[in-house]
């Protein structure tokens, strides 16, 4: 089961990462991997008879944007153009450099023309969407600068908060960090019937952490190799690409759609004033009914939808959405990933520290309001007994081997699939992930949280075991599930509709880029 560490990939990765320490977004970073694999696979499935309801040109460009007073910040971002569709299908978040919000109805046929104008190979992954394998943004489909990749797919997902970001192997962390990410919101009749706050009362909130130098430029992985083991942790919290984010609200209810778009930071969300969180949705859309939590973890890649009512507060009232402290595990020795030890670099806002995320100000009084719906949607439970391997789940051990994070001791190879990574189209399975951590890191035992993401599928969490943690929202549909050190999670996943090669991986983007990612093959 164990594989030898792949020296070539490791070198390629370290090379890719070193770019970040010498001037972010300023140089050419393309061409790290085998072009014979990635060469110009434009789109084998584009069909002449595809009649899109929504047609969008999405272009990745280098740009400079004002984030702080003074010098503009060099970023990479998505600019977009609506070629066909309702005007509100494509919305730029005001004052944000993040990608536009793409809005589509369930059942819509979507065409997206991705053009690459950044000096690196790239490809876009539609995180959470159930699409054919060659529409999913697998790294083998990367396109070089100057080329276009045509996506055509039908939106089969239920209403929910999905998102998109680059997925070139070894450079995902760098490119997402640079600004390439956006929301993909799906609507349907069931969501509409639920009667949730909409329009200006439905607020997208993309949470990311960043570090900037004295010239307002992004700094990536200042901790070098040590920081690869833990993942990038920034010292500024940005919401929708904006620092010190303030949300001015009216005295009424809101729907807040939270995405953790950070490379590796985990948030333990709570209201500063002690009121519980009212959670109405997760990765795969609305829950059946609202649930309350004193706090909730949000790992990289995960989404959480909150309902909150400010009607009982006076104008002028202020509160905050905060991240509460938690034990973020240890990688690279007992000193917490170089946070203090080794003298290599100082992390001012370590993972698991306490900080404000969003400042809320009640700014105006309104009289109309919408109550919290007691019924949100229908979530069809997968019967565990329908899983073909219910009594012998497919097992995945997450641990460090040879100073790299692995899944079952393996790391990513572009088209590699092991015998135990092949599933049959039309079946349902139980997959069991063990965060065994363990192994020796660079300076000792390595134990870290790992948010595990499956491409192309929504799944249901069957049960958790191992160490006991609270604060998860495992209800409803998920595409990313967080495992704290020592934890075990069983999920139920169905392999419907589409055969082909898909990814599963840790969504700590530095872990992913290191190769904590594998293919699984859906055999038709
Ligand atoms: Cu990980």
Short mmCIF file of C-alpha atoms and ligand atoms in Angstrom, two decimals:
data_model
loop_
_atom_site.label_atom_id
_atom_site.label_comp_id
_atom_site.label_asym_id
_atom_site.label_seq_id
_atom_site.Cartn_x
_atom_site.Cartn_y
_atom_site.Cartn_z
CA UNK A 1 0.00 0.00 0.00
CA UNK A 2 2.85 2.35 0.76
CA UNK A 3 4.49 4.06 -2.17
CA UNK A 4 7.93 5.50 -2.38
CA UNK A 5 7.89 9.28 -2.14
CA UNK A 6 7.98 10.77 -5.60
CA UNK A 7 11.07 12.90 -5.61
CA UNK A 8 10.27 14.62 -8.88
CA UNK A 9 6.90 15.87 -7.76
CA UNK A 10 8.29 17.02 -4.48
CA UNK A 11 10.93 19.08 -6.23
CA UNK A 12 8.41 20.46 -8.66
CA UNK A 13 6.23 21.44 -5.76
CA UNK A 14 8.96 23.15 -3.77
CA UNK A 15 9.91 25.03 -6.89
CA UNK A 16 6.35 26.17 -7.36
CA UNK A 17 6.08 27.27 -3.80
CA UNK A 18 9.36 29.17 -3.71
CA UNK A 19 7.94 31.59 -6.25
CA UNK A 20 5.69 32.99 -3.57
CA UNK A 21 8.55 34.13 -1.42
CA UNK A 22 10.12 36.32 -4.08
CA UNK A 23 7.42 38.74 -5.10
CA UNK A 24 3.90 37.50 -5.38
CA UNK A 25 2.10 37.46 -8.72
CA UNK A 26 4.95 39.19 -10.50
CA UNK A 27 6.63 36.42 -12.42
CA UNK A 28 5.83 33.57 -14.75
CA UNK A 29 4.98 30.45 -12.81
CA UNK A 30 3.84 28.09 -15.54
CA UNK A 31 5.20 24.83 -16.76
CA UNK A 32 5.96 22.74 -13.70
CA UNK A 33 4.40 19.56 -14.83
CA UNK A 34 4.37 17.20 -17.70
CA UNK A 35 2.98 18.99 -20.68
CA UNK A 36 2.42 15.74 -22.53
CA UNK A 37 -0.30 14.97 -19.99
CA UNK A 38 -1.79 18.40 -19.86
CA UNK A 39 -1.23 19.52 -23.41
CA UNK A 40 -4.14 21.30 -24.97
CA UNK A 41 -6.97 18.96 -24.02
CA UNK A 42 -9.44 21.61 -25.06
CA UNK A 43 -12.73 19.93 -24.64
CA UNK A 44 -13.58 16.52 -25.93
CA UNK A 45 -17.24 16.90 -24.97
CA UNK A 46 -18.18 20.31 -26.37
CA UNK A 47 -21.24 19.76 -28.49
CA UNK A 48 -22.40 21.78 -31.45
CA UNK A 49 -26.03 21.26 -30.43
CA UNK A 50 -25.60 22.51 -26.86
CA UNK A 51 -28.07 25.38 -26.40
CA UNK A 52 -27.08 27.23 -23.24
CA UNK A 53 -29.51 29.14 -21.01
CA UNK A 54 -26.51 30.87 -19.51
CA UNK A 55 -23.35 31.68 -21.43
CA UNK A 56 -20.44 33.35 -19.67
CA UNK A 57 -16.92 34.35 -20.60
CA UNK A 58 -14.65 34.02 -17.57
CA UNK A 59 -11.08 35.23 -17.94
CA UNK A 60 -8.25 34.84 -15.44
CA UNK A 61 -6.12 37.98 -15.55
CA UNK A 62 -3.30 39.63 -13.61
CA UNK A 63 -4.55 42.92 -12.17
CA UNK A 64 -3.90 45.58 -9.55
CA UNK A 65 -6.63 46.45 -7.08
CA UNK A 66 -6.98 48.84 -4.15
CA UNK A 67 -7.27 46.82 -0.92
CA UNK A 68 -5.58 49.24 1.46
CA UNK A 69 -4.92 52.99 1.25
CA UNK A 70 -1.78 53.67 -0.74
CA UNK A 71 -0.26 51.22 -3.17
CA UNK A 72 -2.52 48.93 -5.18
CA UNK A 73 -2.17 45.19 -4.61
CA UNK A 74 -1.17 42.84 -7.43
CA UNK A 75 -3.66 39.99 -7.69
CA UNK A 76 -4.93 37.46 -10.16
CA UNK A 77 -8.64 37.64 -10.64
CA UNK A 78 -11.54 36.55 -12.82
CA UNK A 79 -13.14 39.15 -15.03
CA UNK A 80 -16.34 38.14 -16.72
CA UNK A 81 -18.82 38.94 -19.42
CA UNK A 82 -22.41 37.80 -19.76
CA UNK A 83 -22.93 36.53 -23.29
CA UNK A 84 -26.40 35.11 -22.76
CA UNK A 85 -28.71 34.98 -19.74
CA UNK A 86 -30.61 37.09 -17.23
CA UNK A 87 -28.64 40.17 -16.12
CA UNK A 88 -28.62 38.96 -12.50
CA UNK A 89 -26.93 35.67 -13.49
CA UNK A 90 -23.56 37.37 -13.22
CA UNK A 91 -22.92 39.80 -10.39
CA UNK A 92 -19.68 41.43 -9.25
CA UNK A 93 -19.43 41.76 -5.47
CA UNK A 94 -19.09 45.52 -4.86
CA UNK A 95 -15.53 46.67 -4.08
CA UNK A 96 -14.29 43.09 -4.31
CA UNK A 97 -11.59 41.62 -6.53
CA UNK A 98 -13.03 38.13 -6.11
CA UNK A 99 -14.66 36.44 -9.10
CA UNK A 100 -18.23 37.34 -10.01
CA UNK A 101 -21.17 35.53 -8.40
CA UNK A 102 -22.63 33.20 -10.98
CA UNK A 103 -26.33 32.51 -10.40
CA UNK A 104 -28.14 29.68 -12.14
CA UNK A 105 -31.37 27.80 -11.69
CA UNK A 106 -31.42 24.08 -11.20
CA UNK A 107 -31.80 22.52 -14.62
CA UNK A 108 -30.12 25.40 -16.44
CA UNK A 109 -27.72 24.58 -19.22
CA UNK A 110 -24.55 26.52 -18.60
CA UNK A 111 -21.68 27.33 -20.91
CA UNK A 112 -18.57 28.94 -19.49
CA UNK A 113 -15.65 29.94 -21.67
CA UNK A 114 -12.59 30.01 -19.43
CA UNK A 115 -9.75 32.00 -20.97
CA UNK A 116 -6.35 31.94 -19.33
CA UNK A 117 -4.49 35.25 -19.41
CA UNK A 118 -2.26 34.61 -16.39
CA UNK A 119 1.33 33.42 -16.87
CA UNK A 120 0.69 29.92 -15.57
CA UNK A 121 -1.34 26.85 -16.42
CA UNK A 122 -4.80 26.92 -14.92
CA UNK A 123 -8.20 25.24 -14.96
CA UNK A 124 -11.42 25.90 -13.01
CA UNK A 125 -13.10 23.42 -10.68
CA UNK A 126 -16.82 23.88 -9.86
CA UNK A 127 -16.69 22.98 -6.20
CA UNK A 128 -19.77 21.02 -5.18
CA UNK A 129 -21.37 20.78 -8.60
CA UNK A 130 -22.33 17.39 -9.99
CA UNK A 131 -20.90 17.57 -13.51
CA UNK A 132 -19.30 15.20 -16.04
CA UNK A 133 -15.67 14.30 -15.33
CA UNK A 134 -14.25 16.45 -18.11
CA UNK A 135 -16.26 19.47 -16.90
CA UNK A 136 -15.00 19.18 -13.36
CA UNK A 137 -11.65 20.94 -13.73
CA UNK A 138 -9.32 17.98 -13.16
CA UNK A 139 -5.69 19.19 -13.27
CA UNK A 140 -5.01 17.08 -16.35
CA UNK A 141 -7.16 19.59 -18.28
CA UNK A 142 -5.06 22.66 -17.46
CA UNK A 143 -4.67 25.20 -20.22
CA UNK A 144 -1.62 27.41 -20.77
CA UNK A 145 -1.76 31.18 -21.05
CA UNK A 146 -3.66 32.31 -24.12
CA UNK A 147 -5.96 29.30 -24.39
CA UNK A 148 -9.66 28.79 -23.73
CA UNK A 149 -11.45 25.83 -22.13
CA UNK A 150 -15.10 25.39 -22.89
CA UNK A 151 -17.37 24.13 -20.12
CA UNK A 152 -20.86 22.95 -20.94
CA UNK A 153 -23.01 21.27 -18.34
CA UNK A 154 -26.47 21.09 -16.90
CA UNK A 155 -26.93 22.28 -13.32
CA UNK A 156 -28.20 19.17 -11.56
CA UNK A 157 -27.58 20.33 -8.00
CA UNK A 158 -30.26 21.47 -5.63
CA UNK A 159 -30.28 25.11 -4.58
CA UNK A 160 -27.18 26.01 -2.60
CA UNK A 161 -23.96 27.92 -2.22
CA UNK A 162 -21.33 26.36 -4.45
CA UNK A 163 -18.11 27.93 -5.63
CA UNK A 164 -15.34 27.84 -8.21
CA UNK A 165 -11.57 28.10 -8.04
CA UNK A 166 -8.46 26.96 -9.95
CA UNK A 167 -7.24 23.38 -9.72
CA UNK A 168 -3.84 23.08 -11.45
CA UNK A 169 -1.77 20.50 -9.63
CA UNK A 170 0.86 21.99 -7.36
CA UNK A 171 -0.39 25.56 -7.84
CA UNK A 172 -3.93 25.59 -6.51
CA UNK A 173 -2.89 27.22 -3.23
CA UNK A 174 -0.93 29.92 -5.00
CA UNK A 175 -3.66 30.76 -7.50
CA UNK A 176 -6.55 30.79 -5.04
CA UNK A 177 -4.43 32.89 -2.71
CA UNK A 178 -3.81 35.35 -5.51
CA UNK A 179 -7.54 36.03 -5.86
CA UNK A 180 -8.96 33.40 -8.21
CA UNK A 181 -12.20 32.28 -6.56
CA UNK A 182 -15.91 33.03 -6.81
CA UNK A 183 -19.35 31.85 -5.76
CA UNK A 184 -21.74 29.78 -7.87
CA UNK A 185 -25.25 30.05 -6.42
CA UNK A 186 -27.94 27.63 -7.51
CA UNK A 187 -31.63 28.44 -7.04
CA UNK A 188 -34.66 26.17 -7.30
CA UNK A 189 -38.40 26.16 -6.64
CA UNK A 190 -38.04 24.48 -3.26
CA UNK A 191 -35.70 27.19 -2.03
CA UNK A 192 -38.07 29.88 -3.27
CA UNK A 193 -40.98 28.25 -1.45
CA UNK A 194 -39.03 28.26 1.82
CA UNK A 195 -39.47 32.04 2.08
CA UNK A 196 -35.96 33.03 3.10
CA UNK A 197 -34.59 36.57 3.01
CA UNK A 198 -33.58 37.39 -0.55
CA UNK A 199 -32.12 40.20 -2.63
CA UNK A 200 -30.20 42.67 -0.47
CA UNK A 201 -30.96 40.55 2.60
CA UNK A 202 -29.18 37.50 1.16
CA UNK A 203 -25.48 38.18 1.74
CA UNK A 204 -22.52 36.23 0.34
CA UNK A 205 -19.51 36.22 2.67
CA UNK A 206 -16.25 34.67 1.48
CA UNK A 207 -13.81 34.27 4.40
CA UNK A 208 -10.10 34.28 3.60
CA UNK A 209 -6.88 35.08 5.42
CA UNK A 210 -3.97 36.86 3.77
CA UNK A 211 -0.61 38.40 4.62
CA UNK A 212 0.68 41.63 3.13
CA UNK A 213 4.09 43.25 3.05
CA UNK A 214 4.81 46.96 3.66
CA UNK A 215 3.94 47.74 0.04
CA UNK A 216 0.48 46.17 0.32
CA UNK A 217 1.59 43.14 -1.68
CA UNK A 218 0.43 39.61 -0.93
CA UNK A 219 2.96 37.38 0.78
CA UNK A 220 2.60 33.64 0.37
CA UNK A 221 4.24 31.02 2.59
CA UNK A 222 6.81 33.18 4.36
CA UNK A 223 7.51 30.17 6.56
CA UNK A 224 8.79 28.18 3.59
CA UNK A 225 8.78 24.41 3.86
CA UNK A 226 7.60 24.42 7.44
CA UNK A 227 4.48 26.21 6.38
CA UNK A 228 3.74 23.60 3.72
CA UNK A 229 3.21 21.07 6.47
CA UNK A 230 0.66 23.21 8.26
CA UNK A 231 -0.72 25.14 5.30
CA UNK A 232 -0.69 28.88 4.76
CA UNK A 233 -2.04 30.96 7.65
CA UNK A 234 -2.36 34.72 7.09
CA UNK A 235 -2.48 37.48 9.66
CA UNK A 236 -5.33 39.51 8.12
CA UNK A 237 -8.91 38.32 7.75
CA UNK A 238 -10.58 39.42 4.53
CA UNK A 239 -14.27 39.04 3.78
CA UNK A 240 -15.16 39.18 0.09
CA UNK A 241 -11.59 40.39 -0.44
CA UNK A 242 -12.09 43.35 1.92
CA UNK A 243 -10.17 43.80 5.23
CA UNK A 244 -11.93 44.95 8.43
CA UNK A 245 -15.24 44.00 6.92
CA UNK A 246 -18.31 45.75 8.27
CA UNK A 247 -21.86 44.76 7.48
CA UNK A 248 -24.51 47.44 7.94
CA UNK A 249 -27.88 45.81 8.52
CA UNK A 250 -31.52 46.74 9.02
CA UNK A 251 -33.73 45.58 11.88
CA UNK A 252 -34.92 42.41 10.18
CA UNK A 253 -33.81 38.88 9.25
CA UNK A 254 -30.93 37.99 6.94
CA UNK A 255 -29.57 35.00 5.13
CA UNK A 256 -25.78 34.89 5.41
CA UNK A 257 -23.95 32.55 3.02
CA UNK A 258 -20.51 31.81 4.42
CA UNK A 259 -17.76 30.19 2.37
CA UNK A 260 -14.40 29.35 3.88
CA UNK A 261 -12.25 30.24 0.87
CA UNK A 262 -9.04 30.24 2.92
CA UNK A 263 -6.10 28.05 1.97
CA UNK A 264 -5.90 26.27 5.30
CA UNK A 265 -7.43 28.35 8.10
CA UNK A 266 -10.35 26.86 10.01
CA UNK A 267 -13.00 29.09 11.59
CA UNK A 268 -14.94 28.25 14.73
CA UNK A 269 -17.85 30.57 14.11
CA UNK A 270 -19.93 32.16 16.84
CA UNK A 271 -21.81 35.36 17.62
CA UNK A 272 -19.92 37.63 19.96
CA UNK A 273 -23.08 38.41 21.96
CA UNK A 274 -23.56 34.76 22.87
CA UNK A 275 -26.71 34.14 20.87
CA UNK A 276 -26.60 30.74 19.17
CA UNK A 277 -25.99 30.36 15.45
CA UNK A 278 -29.11 29.46 13.49
CA UNK A 279 -27.83 27.24 10.70
CA UNK A 280 -30.08 26.77 7.68
CA UNK A 281 -27.74 25.31 5.08
CA UNK A 282 -24.42 23.60 4.41
CA UNK A 283 -22.34 22.64 1.36
CA UNK A 284 -25.17 21.05 -0.60
CA UNK A 285 -27.92 23.54 0.17
CA UNK A 286 -30.69 23.97 2.70
CA UNK A 287 -31.18 21.68 5.67
CA UNK A 288 -34.59 20.17 6.32
CA UNK A 289 -35.12 22.52 9.22
CA UNK A 290 -32.97 25.09 11.01
CA UNK A 291 -30.55 23.83 13.67
CA UNK A 292 -28.93 25.80 16.47
CA UNK A 293 -25.29 25.65 17.51
CA UNK A 294 -23.37 27.69 20.06
CA UNK A 295 -20.53 27.54 17.58
CA UNK A 296 -19.73 25.78 14.31
CA UNK A 297 -16.50 24.79 12.61
CA UNK A 298 -15.99 25.87 9.02
CA UNK A 299 -13.05 24.15 7.32
CA UNK A 300 -11.48 25.23 4.02
CA UNK A 301 -13.91 24.64 1.15
CA UNK A 302 -16.97 24.25 3.39
CA UNK A 303 -20.05 26.48 3.34
CA UNK A 304 -22.51 27.33 6.07
CA UNK A 305 -25.69 29.34 5.72
CA UNK A 306 -26.92 31.28 8.73
CA UNK A 307 -30.25 32.90 9.39
CA UNK A 308 -30.09 35.85 11.76
CA UNK A 309 -32.70 38.35 12.93
CA UNK A 310 -31.67 41.84 14.03
CA UNK A 311 -35.23 43.08 14.62
CA UNK A 312 -34.95 43.10 18.42
CA UNK A 313 -31.90 45.36 18.41
CA UNK A 314 -31.89 49.17 18.42
CA UNK A 315 -30.33 51.19 15.63
CA UNK A 316 -26.69 51.66 16.59
CA UNK A 317 -26.36 48.17 18.08
CA UNK A 318 -23.11 46.44 17.21
CA UNK A 319 -22.01 42.83 17.39
CA UNK A 320 -19.51 40.60 15.65
CA UNK A 321 -19.26 37.27 14.00
CA UNK A 322 -16.10 35.88 15.58
CA UNK A 323 -13.86 32.85 15.41
CA UNK A 324 -13.43 31.21 18.83
CA UNK A 325 -10.17 29.62 19.93
CA UNK A 326 -9.59 25.91 19.38
CA UNK A 327 -6.76 23.38 19.32
CA UNK A 328 -5.55 23.31 15.72
CA UNK A 329 -3.30 20.31 16.20
CA UNK A 330 0.40 20.14 15.73
CA UNK A 331 2.55 19.74 12.69
CA UNK A 332 6.27 20.02 12.65
CA UNK A 333 6.73 19.49 16.33
CA UNK A 334 5.29 20.60 19.63
CA UNK A 335 5.73 24.26 18.89
CA UNK A 336 2.73 24.46 16.60
CA UNK A 337 4.04 24.56 13.09
CA UNK A 338 6.81 27.06 13.54
CA UNK A 339 4.41 29.50 15.13
CA UNK A 340 6.92 30.11 17.89
CA UNK A 341 9.60 27.49 17.63
CA UNK A 342 12.63 27.37 15.44
CA UNK A 343 12.77 31.11 15.14
CA UNK A 344 11.94 30.86 11.46
CA UNK A 345 8.94 33.12 11.39
CA UNK A 346 6.26 34.42 13.66
CA UNK A 347 2.60 33.75 13.07
CA UNK A 348 0.65 36.68 14.41
CA UNK A 349 -2.72 35.03 14.03
CA UNK A 350 -2.21 31.26 14.36
CA UNK A 351 -4.86 28.79 13.29
CA UNK A 352 -7.13 28.32 16.29
CA UNK A 353 -6.65 31.79 17.73
CA UNK A 354 -9.57 34.10 18.56
CA UNK A 355 -10.40 37.01 16.28
CA UNK A 356 -13.30 39.00 14.85
CA UNK A 357 -14.46 38.14 11.33
CA UNK A 358 -17.32 40.51 10.58
CA UNK A 359 -18.33 43.67 12.38
CA UNK A 360 -22.12 44.06 12.30
CA UNK A 361 -23.81 47.44 12.74
CA UNK A 362 -27.56 47.85 12.95
CA UNK A 363 -27.98 50.94 10.86
CA UNK A 364 -31.62 51.43 9.98
CA UNK A 365 -35.06 50.56 11.22
CA UNK A 366 -37.50 48.77 8.97
CA UNK A 367 -40.95 47.46 9.79
CA UNK A 368 -41.28 44.46 7.50
CA UNK A 369 -39.64 41.19 8.44
CA UNK A 370 -39.59 37.53 7.48
CA UNK A 371 -39.87 34.88 10.22
CA UNK A 372 -37.60 31.86 10.35
CA UNK A 373 -39.19 29.11 8.25
CA UNK A 374 -39.62 25.95 10.28
CA UNK A 375 -39.36 23.83 7.19
CA UNK A 376 -36.62 24.61 4.68
CA UNK A 377 -36.36 21.71 2.26
CA UNK A 378 -36.69 17.99 1.82
CA UNK A 379 -33.46 16.07 2.32
CA UNK A 380 -33.80 12.52 1.07
CA UNK A 381 -31.78 10.35 3.42
CA UNK A 382 -29.59 7.72 1.81
CA UNK A 383 -30.43 4.38 3.42
CA UNK A 384 -27.05 3.08 4.67
CA UNK A 385 -28.13 -0.47 3.87
CA UNK A 386 -28.24 0.40 0.18
CA UNK A 387 -24.45 0.87 0.27
CA UNK A 388 -22.84 -2.11 -1.44
CA UNK A 389 -20.02 -2.11 1.13
CA UNK A 390 -22.02 -1.29 4.24
CA UNK A 391 -20.33 -4.04 6.24
CA UNK A 392 -16.82 -3.32 4.95
CA UNK A 393 -16.44 0.41 4.24
CA UNK A 394 -13.76 1.65 1.91
CA UNK A 395 -11.07 3.00 4.23
CA UNK A 396 -8.81 6.00 3.84
CA UNK A 397 -6.07 6.76 6.35
CA UNK A 398 -4.78 10.32 6.49
CA UNK A 399 -1.23 10.49 7.78
CA UNK A 400 2.21 11.85 7.21
CA UNK A 401 4.75 9.66 5.52
CA UNK A 402 8.20 10.71 4.37
CA UNK A 403 7.45 14.30 5.41
CA UNK A 404 4.46 14.53 3.13
CA UNK A 405 0.78 14.28 3.92
CA UNK A 406 -0.69 11.20 2.29
CA UNK A 407 -3.94 9.32 1.81
CA UNK A 408 -3.33 5.63 2.52
CA UNK A 409 0.37 6.38 2.13
CA UNK A 410 -0.09 7.57 -1.44
CA UNK A 411 0.29 10.96 -3.03
CA UNK A 412 -1.15 12.40 -6.24
CA UNK A 413 -0.10 11.18 -9.66
CA UNK A 414 -1.93 12.83 -12.55
CA UNK A 415 -3.91 9.84 -13.82
CA UNK A 416 -3.06 7.15 -11.26
CA UNK A 417 -5.90 5.12 -9.82
CA UNK A 418 -5.22 2.22 -7.45
CA UNK A 419 -7.41 -0.89 -7.47
CA UNK A 420 -9.05 0.24 -4.26
CA UNK A 421 -9.95 3.61 -5.81
CA UNK A 422 -12.31 2.22 -8.44
CA UNK A 423 -16.09 2.36 -7.88
CA UNK A 424 -19.03 1.29 -10.05
CA UNK A 425 -21.39 3.75 -11.70
CA UNK A 426 -24.83 3.65 -10.12
CA UNK A 427 -23.71 2.25 -6.76
CA UNK A 428 -23.70 3.77 -3.29
CA UNK A 429 -20.80 3.22 -0.89
CA UNK A 430 -19.65 3.96 2.62
CA UNK A 431 -16.29 5.71 2.68
CA UNK A 432 -14.47 5.89 5.98
CA UNK A 433 -11.74 8.46 6.66
CA UNK A 434 -9.36 8.14 9.61
CA UNK A 435 -7.33 11.15 10.65
CA UNK A 436 -4.61 9.08 12.24
CA UNK A 437 -2.09 11.90 11.90
CA UNK A 438 0.88 10.29 13.49
CA UNK A 439 4.05 9.56 11.66
CA UNK A 440 7.01 11.81 12.05
CA UNK A 441 6.80 15.37 10.80
CA UNK A 442 9.75 17.62 10.30
CA UNK A 443 10.36 18.00 14.03
CA UNK A 444 8.19 15.35 15.58
CA UNK A 445 4.67 14.01 15.66
CA UNK A 446 2.33 15.54 13.15
CA UNK A 447 -1.34 15.90 13.92
CA UNK A 448 -3.50 18.26 11.93
CA UNK A 449 -7.09 18.76 10.87
CA UNK A 450 -7.85 17.71 7.29
CA UNK A 451 -10.95 18.90 5.39
CA UNK A 452 -11.67 16.11 2.91
CA UNK A 453 -13.41 17.02 -0.36
CA UNK A 454 -14.89 14.73 -3.00
CA UNK A 455 -15.23 16.07 -6.51
CA UNK A 456 -18.41 15.74 -8.47
CA UNK A 457 -20.57 14.39 -5.63
CA UNK A 458 -22.60 15.47 -2.65
CA UNK A 459 -22.57 12.98 0.22
CA UNK A 460 -24.11 12.48 3.64
CA UNK A 461 -22.25 12.08 6.90
CA UNK A 462 -23.23 8.74 8.42
CA UNK A 463 -21.32 8.94 11.68
CA UNK A 464 -18.24 10.24 13.45
CA UNK A 465 -15.97 8.39 15.81
CA UNK A 466 -12.62 8.66 17.53
CA UNK A 467 -12.09 11.76 19.62
CA UNK A 468 -15.25 13.64 20.45
CA UNK A 469 -15.72 17.11 19.00
CA UNK A 470 -18.83 19.20 18.81
CA UNK A 471 -19.56 22.11 16.52
CA UNK A 472 -19.96 20.22 13.27
CA UNK A 473 -23.01 20.68 11.11
CA UNK A 474 -23.23 17.24 9.54
CA UNK A 475 -26.90 17.47 8.63
CA UNK A 476 -27.92 17.76 4.99
CA UNK A 477 -25.67 17.34 1.97
CA UNK A 478 -21.92 17.84 2.09
CA UNK A 479 -19.01 17.83 -0.32
CA UNK A 480 -16.29 18.62 2.20
CA UNK A 481 -15.98 17.17 5.69
CA UNK A 482 -13.60 18.31 8.40
CA UNK A 483 -11.66 15.76 10.45
CA UNK A 484 -9.85 16.92 13.55
CA UNK A 485 -6.80 14.93 14.70
CA UNK A 486 -7.81 11.49 15.93
CA UNK A 487 -11.20 11.68 14.30
CA UNK A 488 -12.95 9.15 12.07
CA UNK A 489 -15.84 9.94 9.70
CA UNK A 490 -18.08 7.66 7.70
CA UNK A 491 -19.86 9.12 4.70
CA UNK A 492 -22.47 7.75 2.30
CA UNK A 493 -21.86 8.61 -1.33
CA UNK A 494 -23.67 7.62 -4.51
CA UNK A 495 -21.90 7.48 -7.86
CA UNK A 496 -24.68 8.55 -10.17
CA UNK A 497 -24.86 9.77 -13.76
CA UNK A 498 -21.25 10.27 -14.74
CA UNK A 499 -18.41 7.78 -15.25
CA UNK A 500 -14.80 8.88 -15.30
CA UNK A 501 -11.90 10.15 -13.29
CA UNK A 502 -12.60 12.40 -10.29
CA UNK A 503 -10.53 13.69 -7.41
CA UNK A 504 -10.75 13.35 -3.67
CA UNK A 505 -8.33 15.31 -1.54
CA UNK A 506 -7.55 17.38 1.49
CA UNK A 507 -8.83 20.94 0.95
CA UNK A 508 -6.01 22.41 2.98
CA UNK A 509 -4.61 23.78 -0.27
CA UNK A 510 -0.96 23.37 0.70
CA UNK A 511 -1.63 19.76 1.68
CA UNK A 512 -3.42 19.29 -1.63
CA UNK A 513 -0.57 20.86 -3.60
CA UNK A 514 1.89 18.61 -1.74
CA UNK A 515 -0.02 15.66 -3.13
CA UNK A 516 -2.60 14.87 -0.42
CA UNK A 517 -4.94 14.14 -3.29
CA UNK A 518 -5.88 11.05 -5.28
CA UNK A 519 -8.07 10.08 -8.20
CA UNK A 520 -11.05 7.80 -7.91
CA UNK A 521 -12.48 6.21 -11.02
CA UNK A 522 -16.20 5.72 -11.62
CA UNK A 523 -16.39 2.69 -13.89
CA UNK A 524 -19.28 2.78 -16.35
CU1 LIG B 1 -4.77 18.06 4.97
#
